[in-house]
Each structure stands twice: as C-alpha cells, then as structure tokens.
Tab-separated table of C-alpha atoms in Angstrom:
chain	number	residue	atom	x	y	z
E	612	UNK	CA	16.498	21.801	-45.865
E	613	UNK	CA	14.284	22.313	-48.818
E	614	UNK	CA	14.864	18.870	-50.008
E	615	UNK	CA	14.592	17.499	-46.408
E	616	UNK	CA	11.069	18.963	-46.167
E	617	UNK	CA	9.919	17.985	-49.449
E	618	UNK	CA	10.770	14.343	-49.190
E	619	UNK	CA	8.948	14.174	-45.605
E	620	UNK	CA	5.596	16.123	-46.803
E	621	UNK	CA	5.465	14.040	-49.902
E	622	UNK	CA	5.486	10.523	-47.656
E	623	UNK	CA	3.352	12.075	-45.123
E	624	UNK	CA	0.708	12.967	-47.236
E	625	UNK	CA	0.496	9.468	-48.856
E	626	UNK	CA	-2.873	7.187	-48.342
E	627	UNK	CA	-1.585	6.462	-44.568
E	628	UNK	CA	-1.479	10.113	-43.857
E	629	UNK	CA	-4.646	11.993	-44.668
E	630	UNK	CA	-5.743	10.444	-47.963
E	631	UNK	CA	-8.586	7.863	-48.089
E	632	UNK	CA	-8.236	4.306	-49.243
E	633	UNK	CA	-9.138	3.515	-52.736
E	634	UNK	CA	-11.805	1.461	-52.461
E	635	UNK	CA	-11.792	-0.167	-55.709
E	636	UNK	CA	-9.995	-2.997	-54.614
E	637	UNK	CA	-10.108	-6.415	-56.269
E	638	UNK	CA	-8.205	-9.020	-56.180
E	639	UNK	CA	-10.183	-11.354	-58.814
E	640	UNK	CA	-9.255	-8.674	-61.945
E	641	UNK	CA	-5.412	-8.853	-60.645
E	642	UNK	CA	-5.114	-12.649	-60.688
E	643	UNK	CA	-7.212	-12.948	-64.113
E	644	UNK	CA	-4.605	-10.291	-65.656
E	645	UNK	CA	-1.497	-12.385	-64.380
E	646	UNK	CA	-2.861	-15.411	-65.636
E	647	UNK	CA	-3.239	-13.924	-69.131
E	648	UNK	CA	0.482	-13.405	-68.669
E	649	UNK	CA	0.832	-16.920	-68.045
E	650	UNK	CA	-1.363	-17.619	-70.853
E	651	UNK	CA	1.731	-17.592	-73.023
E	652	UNK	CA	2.888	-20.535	-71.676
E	653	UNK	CA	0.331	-23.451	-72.400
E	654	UNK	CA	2.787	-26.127	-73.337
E	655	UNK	CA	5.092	-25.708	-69.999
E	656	UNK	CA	1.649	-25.178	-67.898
E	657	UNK	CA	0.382	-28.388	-69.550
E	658	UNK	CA	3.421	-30.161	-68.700
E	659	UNK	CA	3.301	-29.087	-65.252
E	660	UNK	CA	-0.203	-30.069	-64.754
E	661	UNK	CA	0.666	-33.631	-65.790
E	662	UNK	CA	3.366	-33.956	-63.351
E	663	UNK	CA	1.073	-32.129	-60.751
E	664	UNK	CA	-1.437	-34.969	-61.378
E	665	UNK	CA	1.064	-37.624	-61.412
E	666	UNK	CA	2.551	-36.609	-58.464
E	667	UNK	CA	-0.611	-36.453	-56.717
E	668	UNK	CA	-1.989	-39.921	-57.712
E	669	UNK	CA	1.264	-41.961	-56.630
E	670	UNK	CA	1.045	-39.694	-53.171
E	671	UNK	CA	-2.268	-41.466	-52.993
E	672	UNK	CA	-1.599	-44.937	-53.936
E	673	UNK	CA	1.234	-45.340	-51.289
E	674	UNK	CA	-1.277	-45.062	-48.029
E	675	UNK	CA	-3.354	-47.620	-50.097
E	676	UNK	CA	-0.530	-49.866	-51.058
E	677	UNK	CA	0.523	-49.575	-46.820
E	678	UNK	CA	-3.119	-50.764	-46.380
E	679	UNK	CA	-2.687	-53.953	-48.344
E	680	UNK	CA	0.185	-54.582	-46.656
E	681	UNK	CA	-1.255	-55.034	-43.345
E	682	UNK	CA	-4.034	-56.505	-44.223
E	683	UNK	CA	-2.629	-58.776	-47.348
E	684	UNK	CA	0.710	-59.415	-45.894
E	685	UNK	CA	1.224	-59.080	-42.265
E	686	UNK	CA	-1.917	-60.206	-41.251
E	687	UNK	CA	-1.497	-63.817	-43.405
E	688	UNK	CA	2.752	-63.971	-42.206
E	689	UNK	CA	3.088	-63.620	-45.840
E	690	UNK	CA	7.166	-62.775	-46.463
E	691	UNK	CA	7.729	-62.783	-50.214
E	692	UNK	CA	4.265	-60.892	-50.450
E	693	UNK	CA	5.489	-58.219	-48.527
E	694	UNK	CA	8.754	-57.695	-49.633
E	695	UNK	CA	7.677	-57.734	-53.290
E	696	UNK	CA	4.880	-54.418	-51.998
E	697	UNK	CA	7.554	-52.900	-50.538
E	698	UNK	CA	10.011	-52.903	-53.743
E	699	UNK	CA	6.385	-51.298	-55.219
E	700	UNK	CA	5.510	-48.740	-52.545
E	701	UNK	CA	9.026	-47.250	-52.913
E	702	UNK	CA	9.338	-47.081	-56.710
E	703	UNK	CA	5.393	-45.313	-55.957
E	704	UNK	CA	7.251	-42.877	-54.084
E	705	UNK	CA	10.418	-42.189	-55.945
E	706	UNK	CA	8.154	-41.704	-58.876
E	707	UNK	CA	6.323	-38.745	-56.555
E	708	UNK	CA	9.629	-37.370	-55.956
E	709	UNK	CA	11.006	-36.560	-59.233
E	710	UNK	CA	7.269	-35.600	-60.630
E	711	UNK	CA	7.501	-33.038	-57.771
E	712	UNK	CA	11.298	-31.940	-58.518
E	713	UNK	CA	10.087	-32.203	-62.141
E	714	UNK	CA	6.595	-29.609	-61.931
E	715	UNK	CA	8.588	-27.348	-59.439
E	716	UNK	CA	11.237	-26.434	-61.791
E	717	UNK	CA	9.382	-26.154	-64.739
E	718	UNK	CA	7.177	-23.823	-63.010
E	719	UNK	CA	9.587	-22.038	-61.415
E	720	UNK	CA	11.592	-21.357	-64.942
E	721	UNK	CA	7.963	-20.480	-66.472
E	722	UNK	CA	7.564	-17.601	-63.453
E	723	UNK	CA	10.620	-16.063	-64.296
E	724	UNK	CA	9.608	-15.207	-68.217
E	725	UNK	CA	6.888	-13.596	-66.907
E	726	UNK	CA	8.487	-11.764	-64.439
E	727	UNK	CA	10.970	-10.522	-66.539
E	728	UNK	CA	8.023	-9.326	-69.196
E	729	UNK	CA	6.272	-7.651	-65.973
E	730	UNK	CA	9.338	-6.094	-64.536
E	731	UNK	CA	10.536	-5.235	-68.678
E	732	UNK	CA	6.744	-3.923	-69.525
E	733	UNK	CA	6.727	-1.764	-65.692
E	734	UNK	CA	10.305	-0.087	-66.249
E	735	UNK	CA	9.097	0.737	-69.742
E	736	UNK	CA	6.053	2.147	-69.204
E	737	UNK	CA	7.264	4.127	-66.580
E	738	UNK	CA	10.027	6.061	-69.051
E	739	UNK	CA	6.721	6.336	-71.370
E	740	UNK	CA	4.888	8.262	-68.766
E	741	UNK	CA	4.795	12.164	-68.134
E	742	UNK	CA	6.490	14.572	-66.144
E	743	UNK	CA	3.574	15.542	-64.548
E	744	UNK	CA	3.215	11.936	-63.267
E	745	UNK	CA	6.943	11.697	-62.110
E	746	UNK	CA	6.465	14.880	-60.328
E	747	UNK	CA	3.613	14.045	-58.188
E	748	UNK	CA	5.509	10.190	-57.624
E	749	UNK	CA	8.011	10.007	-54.821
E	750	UNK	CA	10.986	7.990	-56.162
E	751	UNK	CA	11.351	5.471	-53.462
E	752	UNK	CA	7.182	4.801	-53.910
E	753	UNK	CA	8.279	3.908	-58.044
E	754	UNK	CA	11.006	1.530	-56.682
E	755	UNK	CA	8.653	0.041	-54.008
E	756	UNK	CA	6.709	-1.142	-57.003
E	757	UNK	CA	9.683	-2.628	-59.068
E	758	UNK	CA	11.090	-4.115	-56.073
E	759	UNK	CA	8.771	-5.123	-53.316
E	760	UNK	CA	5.945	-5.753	-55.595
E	761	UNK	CA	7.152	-7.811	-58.299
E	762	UNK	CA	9.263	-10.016	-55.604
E	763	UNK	CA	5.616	-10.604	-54.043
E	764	UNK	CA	4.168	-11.365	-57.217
E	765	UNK	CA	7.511	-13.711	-58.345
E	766	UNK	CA	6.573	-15.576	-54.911
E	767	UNK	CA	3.346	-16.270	-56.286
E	768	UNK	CA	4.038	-17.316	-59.630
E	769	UNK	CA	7.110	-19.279	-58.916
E	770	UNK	CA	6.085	-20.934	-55.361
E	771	UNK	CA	2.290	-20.638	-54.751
E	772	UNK	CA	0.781	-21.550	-57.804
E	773	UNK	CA	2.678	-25.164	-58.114
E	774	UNK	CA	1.875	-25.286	-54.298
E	775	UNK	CA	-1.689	-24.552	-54.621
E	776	UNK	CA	-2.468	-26.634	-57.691
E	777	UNK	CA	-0.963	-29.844	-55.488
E	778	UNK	CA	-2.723	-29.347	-52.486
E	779	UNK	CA	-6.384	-28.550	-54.553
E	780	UNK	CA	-5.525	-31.983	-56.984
E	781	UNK	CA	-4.585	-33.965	-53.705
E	782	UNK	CA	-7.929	-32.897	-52.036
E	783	UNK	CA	-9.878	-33.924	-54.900
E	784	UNK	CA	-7.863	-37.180	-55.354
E	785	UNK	CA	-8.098	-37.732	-51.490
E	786	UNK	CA	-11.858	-37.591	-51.138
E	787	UNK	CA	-12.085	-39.574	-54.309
E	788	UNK	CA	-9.964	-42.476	-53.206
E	789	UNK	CA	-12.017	-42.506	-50.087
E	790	UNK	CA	-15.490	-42.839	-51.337
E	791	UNK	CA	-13.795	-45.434	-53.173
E	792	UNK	CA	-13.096	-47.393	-50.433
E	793	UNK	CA	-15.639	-46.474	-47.743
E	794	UNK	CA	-17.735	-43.931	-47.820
E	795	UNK	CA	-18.853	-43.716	-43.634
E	796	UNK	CA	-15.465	-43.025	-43.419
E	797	UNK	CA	-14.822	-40.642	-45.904
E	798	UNK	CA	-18.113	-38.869	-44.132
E	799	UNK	CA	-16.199	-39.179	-40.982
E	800	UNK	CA	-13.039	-37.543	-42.591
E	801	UNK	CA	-15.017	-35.102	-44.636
E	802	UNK	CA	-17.060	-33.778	-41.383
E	803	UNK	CA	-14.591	-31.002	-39.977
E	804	UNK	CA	-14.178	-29.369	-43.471
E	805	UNK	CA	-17.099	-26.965	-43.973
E	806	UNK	CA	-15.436	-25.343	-41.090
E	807	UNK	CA	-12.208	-24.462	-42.873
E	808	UNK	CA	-14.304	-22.943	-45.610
E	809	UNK	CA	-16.094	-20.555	-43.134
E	810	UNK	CA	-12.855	-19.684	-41.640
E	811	UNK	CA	-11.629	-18.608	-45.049
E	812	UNK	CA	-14.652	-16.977	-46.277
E	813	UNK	CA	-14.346	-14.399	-43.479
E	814	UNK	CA	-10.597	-14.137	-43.774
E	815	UNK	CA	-11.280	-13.922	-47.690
E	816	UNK	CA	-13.170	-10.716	-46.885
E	817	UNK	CA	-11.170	-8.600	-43.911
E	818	UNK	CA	-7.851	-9.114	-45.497
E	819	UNK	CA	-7.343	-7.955	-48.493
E	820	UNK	CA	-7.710	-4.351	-47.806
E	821	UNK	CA	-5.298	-4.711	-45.077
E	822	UNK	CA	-2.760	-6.068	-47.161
E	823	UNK	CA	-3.267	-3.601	-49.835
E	824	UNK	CA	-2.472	-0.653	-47.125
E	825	UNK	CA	0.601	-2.616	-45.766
E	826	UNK	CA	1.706	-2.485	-49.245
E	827	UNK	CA	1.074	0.974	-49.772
E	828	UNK	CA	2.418	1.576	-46.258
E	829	UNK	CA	5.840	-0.071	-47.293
E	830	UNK	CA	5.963	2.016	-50.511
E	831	UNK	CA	5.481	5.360	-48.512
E	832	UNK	CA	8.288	3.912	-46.349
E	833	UNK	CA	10.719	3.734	-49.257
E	834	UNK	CA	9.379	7.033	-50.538
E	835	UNK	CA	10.678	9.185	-47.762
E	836	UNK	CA	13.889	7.051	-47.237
E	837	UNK	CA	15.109	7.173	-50.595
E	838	UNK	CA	14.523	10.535	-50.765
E	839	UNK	CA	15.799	11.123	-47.219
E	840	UNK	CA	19.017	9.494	-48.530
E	841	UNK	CA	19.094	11.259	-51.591
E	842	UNK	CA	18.886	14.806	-49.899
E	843	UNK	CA	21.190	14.232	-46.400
E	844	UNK	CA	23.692	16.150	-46.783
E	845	UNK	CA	21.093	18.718	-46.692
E	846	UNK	CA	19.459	17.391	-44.192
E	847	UNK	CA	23.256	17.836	-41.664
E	848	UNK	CA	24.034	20.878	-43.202
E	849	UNK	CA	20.798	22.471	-42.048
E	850	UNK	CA	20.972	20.077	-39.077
E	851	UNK	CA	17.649	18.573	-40.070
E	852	UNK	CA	18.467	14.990	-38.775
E	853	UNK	CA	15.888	14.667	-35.818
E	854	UNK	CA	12.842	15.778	-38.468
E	855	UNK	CA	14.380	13.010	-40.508
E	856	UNK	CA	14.432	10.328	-38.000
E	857	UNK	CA	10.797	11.826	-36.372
E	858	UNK	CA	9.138	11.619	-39.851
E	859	UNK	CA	10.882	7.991	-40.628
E	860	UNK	CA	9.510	6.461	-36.852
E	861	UNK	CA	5.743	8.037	-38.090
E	862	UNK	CA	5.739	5.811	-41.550
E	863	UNK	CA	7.553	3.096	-39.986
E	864	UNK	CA	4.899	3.166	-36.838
E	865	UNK	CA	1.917	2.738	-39.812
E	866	UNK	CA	3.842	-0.010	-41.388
E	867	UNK	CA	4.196	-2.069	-38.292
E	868	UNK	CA	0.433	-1.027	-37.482
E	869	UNK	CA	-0.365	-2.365	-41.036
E	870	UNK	CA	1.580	-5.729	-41.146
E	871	UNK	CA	0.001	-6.727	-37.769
E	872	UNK	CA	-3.003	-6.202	-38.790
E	873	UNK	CA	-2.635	-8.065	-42.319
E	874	UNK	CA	-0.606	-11.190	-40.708
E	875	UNK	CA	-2.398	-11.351	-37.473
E	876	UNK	CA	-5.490	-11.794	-39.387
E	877	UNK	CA	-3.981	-14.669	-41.549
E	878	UNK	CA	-2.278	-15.947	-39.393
E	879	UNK	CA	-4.555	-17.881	-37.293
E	880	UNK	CA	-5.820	-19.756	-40.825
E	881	UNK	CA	-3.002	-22.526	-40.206
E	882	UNK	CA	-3.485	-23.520	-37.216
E	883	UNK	CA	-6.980	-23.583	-37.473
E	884	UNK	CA	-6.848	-25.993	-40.671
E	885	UNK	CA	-4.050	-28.168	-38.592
E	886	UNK	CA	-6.740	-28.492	-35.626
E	887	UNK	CA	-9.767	-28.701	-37.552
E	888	UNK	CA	-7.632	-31.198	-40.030
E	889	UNK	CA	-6.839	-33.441	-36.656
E	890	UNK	CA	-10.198	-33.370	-35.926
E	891	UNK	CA	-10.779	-35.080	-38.784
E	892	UNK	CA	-8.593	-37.390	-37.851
E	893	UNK	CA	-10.040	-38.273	-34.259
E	894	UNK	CA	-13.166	-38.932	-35.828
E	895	UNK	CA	-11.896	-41.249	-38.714
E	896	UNK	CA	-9.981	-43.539	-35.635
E	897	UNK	CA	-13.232	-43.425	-33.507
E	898	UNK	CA	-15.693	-44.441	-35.993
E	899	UNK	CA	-13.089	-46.680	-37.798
E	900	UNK	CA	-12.780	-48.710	-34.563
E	901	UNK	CA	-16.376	-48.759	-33.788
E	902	UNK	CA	-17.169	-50.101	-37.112
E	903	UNK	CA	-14.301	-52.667	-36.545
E	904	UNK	CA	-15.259	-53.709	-33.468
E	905	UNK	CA	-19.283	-54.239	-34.554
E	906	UNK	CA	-18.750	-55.957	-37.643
E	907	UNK	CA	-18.833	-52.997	-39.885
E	908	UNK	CA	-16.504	-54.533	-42.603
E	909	UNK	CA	-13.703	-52.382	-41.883
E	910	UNK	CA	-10.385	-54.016	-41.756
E	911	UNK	CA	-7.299	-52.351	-39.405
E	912	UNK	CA	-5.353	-51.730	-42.523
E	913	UNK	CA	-8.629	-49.544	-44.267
E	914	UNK	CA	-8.395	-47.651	-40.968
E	915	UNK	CA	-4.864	-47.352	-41.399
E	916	UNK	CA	-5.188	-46.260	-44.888
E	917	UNK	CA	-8.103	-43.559	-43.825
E	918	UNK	CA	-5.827	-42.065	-41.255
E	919	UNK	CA	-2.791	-41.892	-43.578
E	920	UNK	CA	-5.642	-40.082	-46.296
E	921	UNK	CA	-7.122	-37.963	-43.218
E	922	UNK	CA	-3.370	-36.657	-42.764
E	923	UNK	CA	-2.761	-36.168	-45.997
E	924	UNK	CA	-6.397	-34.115	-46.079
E	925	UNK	CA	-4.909	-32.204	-43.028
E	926	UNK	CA	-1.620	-31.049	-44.855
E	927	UNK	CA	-3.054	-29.617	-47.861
E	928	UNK	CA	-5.796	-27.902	-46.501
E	929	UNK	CA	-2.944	-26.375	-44.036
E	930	UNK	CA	-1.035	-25.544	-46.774
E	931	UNK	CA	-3.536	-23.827	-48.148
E	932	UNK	CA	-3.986	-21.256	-45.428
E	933	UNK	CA	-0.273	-20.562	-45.956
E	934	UNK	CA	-0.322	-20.321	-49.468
E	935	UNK	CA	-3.529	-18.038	-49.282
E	936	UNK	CA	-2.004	-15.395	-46.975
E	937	UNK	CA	0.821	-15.248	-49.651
E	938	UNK	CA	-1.654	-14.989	-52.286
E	939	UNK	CA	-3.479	-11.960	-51.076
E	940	UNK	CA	0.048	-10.404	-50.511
E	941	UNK	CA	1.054	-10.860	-53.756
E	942	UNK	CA	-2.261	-10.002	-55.569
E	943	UNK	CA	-2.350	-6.631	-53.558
E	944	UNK	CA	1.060	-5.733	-55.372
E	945	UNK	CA	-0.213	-6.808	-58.623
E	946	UNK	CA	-2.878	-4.304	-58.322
E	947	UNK	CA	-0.742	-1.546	-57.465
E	948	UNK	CA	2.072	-3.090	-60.440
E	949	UNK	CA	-0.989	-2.783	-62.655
E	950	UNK	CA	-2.324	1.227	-61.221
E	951	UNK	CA	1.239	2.078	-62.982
E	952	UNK	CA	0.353	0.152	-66.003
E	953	UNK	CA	-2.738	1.202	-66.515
E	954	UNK	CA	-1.877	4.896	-65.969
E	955	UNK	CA	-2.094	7.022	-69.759
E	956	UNK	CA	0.588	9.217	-70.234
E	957	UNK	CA	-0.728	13.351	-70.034
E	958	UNK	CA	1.045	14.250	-73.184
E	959	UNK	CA	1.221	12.163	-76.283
E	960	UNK	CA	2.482	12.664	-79.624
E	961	UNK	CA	-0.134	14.022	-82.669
E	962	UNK	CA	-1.087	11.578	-84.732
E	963	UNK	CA	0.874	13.469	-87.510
E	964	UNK	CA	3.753	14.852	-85.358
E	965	UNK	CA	7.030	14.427	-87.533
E	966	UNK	CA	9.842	12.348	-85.980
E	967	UNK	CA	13.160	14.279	-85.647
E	968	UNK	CA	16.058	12.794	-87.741
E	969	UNK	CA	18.653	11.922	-85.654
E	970	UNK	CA	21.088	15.086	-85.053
E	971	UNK	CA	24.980	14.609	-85.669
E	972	UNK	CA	25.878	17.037	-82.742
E	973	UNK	CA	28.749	18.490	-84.862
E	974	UNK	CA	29.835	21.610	-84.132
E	975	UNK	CA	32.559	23.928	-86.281
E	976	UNK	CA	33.575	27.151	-85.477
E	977	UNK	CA	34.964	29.252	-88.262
C-alpha cells in the first residue's frame, strides 16, 4: 500500500497537478542544439541538399515542359515534336524520383547517428547523475524521456527535416520560375499567401506551450503506470486497485485535455493552407483567362503551366502546416531531452579524490 501511495502522490504532484508551468520555454535554443548535433554530418547534409535541389528543379521543369507541349506541339498537330517531349518529360521525372529516394535515405541513415549519440549521451548522463536526482524522478517520467521523446525527436530528424527543406526549396523555385514567365500571374498566384503566414504566426505563438504540457502530461502518465506496475501486487494485497485505476483516469483525463488542446490548435493549419492554396488557384484561372481572352499575351499552355505551379505552391505550403505541428512536438521533447542533459550532478568527485584499484573480491578463511 505504501508503494501504491507513493507512486500515485509522486504523478499527482507533477506540473499537471499543482505545480506551475516553467515558463522558460523555447523552442529556437532546442532546434539550434540539435542542429549542432547534425553539425557532424556536413558531407551527408551536403549531399542531401544537392539531391533536395535537384529534385526540386526537375519537379519544376515538368509543368513547364507540359506547357510547351500544348502550346509547341498540340496546338501546331506536331507528332514527332511531341513524342520526342514526352520521352523528355518522363526521364525529368524519373530523375525526381530517385533524387527523392536518394535525399530520403541518406537523411534518414544521417538521423539515426544522431539519435543513437542522443539516446547514448541521455542513458549516460542519467547513470552520471545523483541519488538525490533519481529520488525526486519517478521512473516511468525517466523512460518517458528515452522513449516518447527521442521517437518525437527521430520523427523530426529522419522525416521532417528532408520534408521541410523540399517544400521551402520548391516554394522558392516555384515563385522563381513564375516571375520568369509572367509576373501578373505569379502576382495572381502569390496573392493568398500572406494569409498562410498570419495563420502560422498565431499558431507559432499558442502552441508550443501546449505541446510542451502534453508532453509533460504523457511523462506523468508513464510515471504513475510504471510505478503502478512495479508495486501491484501491493496494490491487491492491500486491495488498493480502485485508487489505482481513480488516480490513472485523473492523469489520463489531463493528457486527453492536453493533446486536444495541442492538435486542435494545429490542426486547422492544413486545411487552411489547402483552401487558401486553391484560392490561389481560382485566381491564377480567372485572371489567366481574362488576360487570354483580351490579348494579354498569355497562351492556354502558360495558364496551364501556372495552374500546375499554383498546385504545386498549394502542396508545399500544406505540407508545411503538417510538418510544423510535428516540429513543435518534437522540439518540446528536445527541451525536456535537454532539462536531463543539462542537469549537474549534486555530488562530484574532488579534484584530487584517489581512484580505487580494482578489488579482487577474494575471500579465504583460515
């Protein structure tokens, strides 16, 4: 029973349960620490930068290539003209595919030697620290931050980064292309997007301190149930099961309370980049056609090739609200990965203290 109670006042009395938030948040100091940690890879991030750029430039030469087809090709009944752009446009795109396959992997194998120096440096430190740490730690809260952490931070590294690098190159590239070509309608295409950017400004601000208690929430959760585990047949000899269960429903009420908080804020970024990304759209057809239609010197295949670019606008920039909800996720773990880190051990050695030789263990009795 002693256990029993232990393990349950120890989760209840995490930040969720009568302790203020720290309020030292931030996000920027996590990132810039995790990509000093990736720092150590500058050849393999190179590499994956060049395929990240080469992947990006033949996505945006194939919606040009389509436009020179129409107008080039189909427009002057020209055969052998279009079959020889078609044998191009699909080389264009093969080439995309294996620069993506190629970038993805590398990064991926990249994320994993950090992880494993994160997860290596974590456990480590932790066996460095002192008792008086471990005693004030619930267990399950120390495995919450080798396990639920570090995945969320492995997501990042391994999946967002390479994601987020492609869609901010194939904005860049996009809008480039299209002053290129015409810059009314790269206006017309470029019109809807200082509304994303509010959008994410005030998402930018509300949810990272939810995500850092949903975090926090989830590591109070594995607190009490590891410990919970640990002491149950305590908990049934003392029939103790119903305080179990009661203080188990409280943490797992604040974690559902903190998740839909965190998501639901987040969660309307995608949508509103698809819409506001369609918008874009709508506009590049309208004025397109107008211009078209009064002698504006725009052909049908530049409008084509504006609303292939104003899609291609549209899934990045909703990619990017997906890939910043699992950002702020992952960069609230980081923090609390790097709390432990950062934490000094009570009791060190002196600076003179005299290392023990190493003790046989022999014992003879005469």
């Amino acid at each position: 029973m002693t256990d029993q109670k232990h393990a349950s006042e120890k989760a209840m009395s995490g930040p969720r349960f009568g302790q203020a938030r720290p309020e030292n948040s931030d996000p920027i100091a996590s990132l810039s620490r995790l990509i000093r940690y990736l720092g150590e890879h500058r050849f393999g991030l190179i590499l994956v930068i060049v395929l990240v750029v080469t992947s990006t430039a033949l996505s945006l030469i194939g919606p040009w290539l389509q436009g020179v087809a129409i107008d080039e090709f189909i427009m002057n009944r020209d055969p052998a003209g279009l079959v020889w752009i078609t044998v191009v446009l699909a080389l264009t795109y093969v080439g995309m595919t294996l620069s993506f396959a190629g970038f993805a992997r590398m990064m991926a194998a990249i994320a994993q030697r950090v992880m494993y120096r994160l997860r290596r440096e974590l456990f480590e430190h932790m066996q460095e620290l002192s008792l008086e740490f471990h005693d004030g730690q619930p267990t399950g809260e120390l495995m919450s931050r080798l396990t639920n952490d570090v995945d969320a931070v492995d997501q990042l590294l391994s999946q967002n980064i390479t994601s987020l690098l492609r869609n901010l190159f194939s904005i860049v590239g996009l809008v480039g292309f299209m002053v290129v070509l015409d810059w009314r309608l790269t206006l017309a295409a470029m019109a809807p997007v200082p509304l994303i950017f509010l959008v994410m400004r005030y998402i930018g601000r509300k949810a990272p301190p939810l995500f850092g208690t949903y975090q926090k929430d989830v590591g109070a959760l594995n607190a009490l149930a590891e410990e919970t585990l640990a002491g149950q047949r305590v908990a049934i000899a003392f029939d103790r099961q119903a305080e179990s269960t009661d203080a188990f429903v409280n943490i797992n009420r604040a974690v559902r309370s903190a998740g839909t908080e965190a998501y639901a804020m987040t969660s309307v970024l995608m949508p509103v980049m698809f819409g506001i990304g369609n918008l874009g759209i709508a506009t590049v057809a309208g004025i397109g056609a107008w211009l078209a239609l009064t002698g504006g010197g725009v052909t049908v295949g530049l409008i084509a090739t504006f609303i292939s670019y104003s899609r291609q606008v549209a899934r990045p920039l909703s990619q990017l609200g997906n890939t910043y909800t699992a950002t702020l996720s992952a960069l609230a773990g980081a923090e609390r990965i790097f709390q432990i880190l950062d934490r000094r051990p009570s009791v060190v050695n002196a600076a003179d203290a005299v290392e023990i030789p190493e003790i046989a263990g022999h014992v003879q009795f005469d």
